[in-house]
Amino acid sequence: MNSLYNYAFFDEGSKREIRRAILKAVALPGYQVPFASREMPIARGWGTGGLQLTLSLVGRSDVLKVIDQGSDDSVNAVNIRKFVSGTTGVAVTEDAREATIIQSRHRIPESPLREGQVLVLQVPLPEPLRLIEPSEYKTKRLHAERDYSGAYLVLFEEIQRYGRVATGADHPVEVHGRYVMAPSPIPRFDNPKLDGNPALILLGAGREKKIYAVPPYTKVRSLDFEDQPFRVEDFGSAACGLCGASGVYLDELVDPSTGSKTWRCNDTSECASRRRASQEAADAS
Amino acid sequence: MRPERFLLKVDSLSKSYGEGCPRCSGPGATLDRNHCRRCGTVYAVRGVSFELYPGEVLGIVGESGSGKSTVLNCLYYDTVASSGSVYLGSYREGAEDALAVSAQAKRAIRNELLGKVYQDPVEGLRMKFSAVANVAEKMICAGSRNVGAMEERARRLLGLVNIPLGRMGEAPERFSGGMRQRVQIAKALSNNPPLIFLDEVTTGLDLSVQAKVLDLIMDIQRESGVGMLLVSHDLAVVRMLATRTMVMLDGRMVEQGLTDQILEDPQHPYTQELVHSLL
Ligand SMILES: Nc1ncnc2c1ncn2[C@@H]1O[C@H](COP(=O)(O)OP(=O)(O)OP(=O)(O)O)[C@@H](O)[C@H]1O
Ligand SMILES: [Mg+2]
Ligand SMILES: [Zn+2]
């Protein structure tokens, strides 16, 4: 562990301040709590909001997993994992079941989370109403008055343009029947996992200096219309070409030489563990 | 007095920008037209009172800066009035001051009981959203969550204001000035309100386009019976549409009466000037 730094990089005062913001966020599910976002040795926009949450929470017995675009191996995930373990010495893992803190961008792990786990989501744009209202003062008022017509208008306009709701990611949700929040750029596929999840879900936006939370077992509803109910991405009967799983979030790959299409699990660590398990089963028989 | 209940009753409405000073707010106050030379406070609207009855079109005329838009802005909650009371026949039977209610009640009044066509369409429309979505917005605000029903009504209203079917999915940024005003009219009517506000609805349009928009407003008025408060600096526009007219000058209402009467026998020197310039 690098002794040039305090444990988990920040001084204790900074951590306490972030934890206070987290407590407030947990007390007001879905409400964006402002916090004094710190300068970090990684560029803003690369997960500094999530990283600050993780650093303020991580204890010596924690086990950390970091995901970026569904993968533990991307440069960004590796850098964040190295930074946290380097300043704390905590154990790291790729197995979502083993982890106590999971920091993620773009995905919620495929394997169900459990009580006691913390999922930290990195958020670039925390304000779900920003597209229709550029003024921060006005969006605050809209939240206070629970006026979410603008969020519905955006979905309505998507239906006009594309014939259906086409939010690729970050589809807005209503939390605990009160605040509407941006769930971070997770695919619609992951929205249902926010609802009633046993884990504590924390969302951090470094550049925009906001923290918000979905406490365990909170009701989370994706915004939709009576005659156009919310739907997750549908992969039909497609299955992962490596592990054979279907009903999971898949990426489409095109072989550049043949032009033929194949599917791959987006959650690479789940894919790998499925392949290990079937290999072991084959070896045993 | 008429027997029926008013749609709108405005009582001593005032709006000023600035804090005021002893020179302009004390007894014997002196103003330079509508503002104070010493402290710079603008008295945009000063103690304006009037009533509007169901199915009526009431015109407001006056030169640029006389406070016409400010009156509408106060009534539609775009700006906070400094003092005065407003009663709506459609809200609590006109018994409660609509300026003194909660933010939530104001939102409901604005979305469900009123409509407005802005002087500048950029203020009244989302220029990058489709015309259909622009018209549907007020329905969403009023609580509708049925896409099919909203689309159907929006398309019907856009048809009513002569937006071609093939262009309803386009954004107003690609529309001409006359089309934008017509989309605004459809939006104002979206929740079938008993009263709408029209601010310089034909200003800046070509004469032939002006005539078409005015015809459209007359048709809509005749068919739906919606009450209209119509602002224009152009007495010719008001003469065409309004049964009664009030004349504003420097934030005050200087004259009000039947439009024909005002045109034939203007009392206030400013109105006389206005009428003569029309002839
Ligand atoms: N935000 C503001 N701050 C200060 N003064 C303002 C503001 N808005 C309007 N005014 C002033 O209030 C007065 C009334 O303006 P208003 O826009 O109501 O006039 P109007 O009769 O609609 O004029 P026009 O025919 O040009 O649209 C003007 O003197 C204007 O300069
Ligand atoms: Mg005006
Ligand atoms: Zn003064």
Short mmCIF file of C-alpha atoms and ligand atoms in Angstrom, two decimals, chain B residues 20-21 23-24 36 38-41 43, ligand 3:
data_model
loop_
_atom_site.label_atom_id
_atom_site.label_comp_id
_atom_site.label_asym_id
_atom_site.label_seq_id
_atom_site.Cartn_x
_atom_site.Cartn_y
_atom_site.Cartn_z
CA GLY B 20 -39.32 52.09 -5.96
CA CYS B 21 -38.13 55.18 -4.07
CA ARG B 23 -40.03 60.05 -5.46
CA CYS B 24 -42.08 57.39 -7.25
CA CYS B 36 -39.06 56.57 -12.29
CA ARG B 38 -34.45 58.62 -10.10
CA CYS B 39 -34.50 54.92 -9.15
CA GLY B 40 -35.23 53.33 -12.52
CA THR B 41 -38.23 51.34 -11.32
CA TYR B 43 -44.28 50.50 -13.42
ZN ZN C 3 -38.25 55.87 -7.88
#
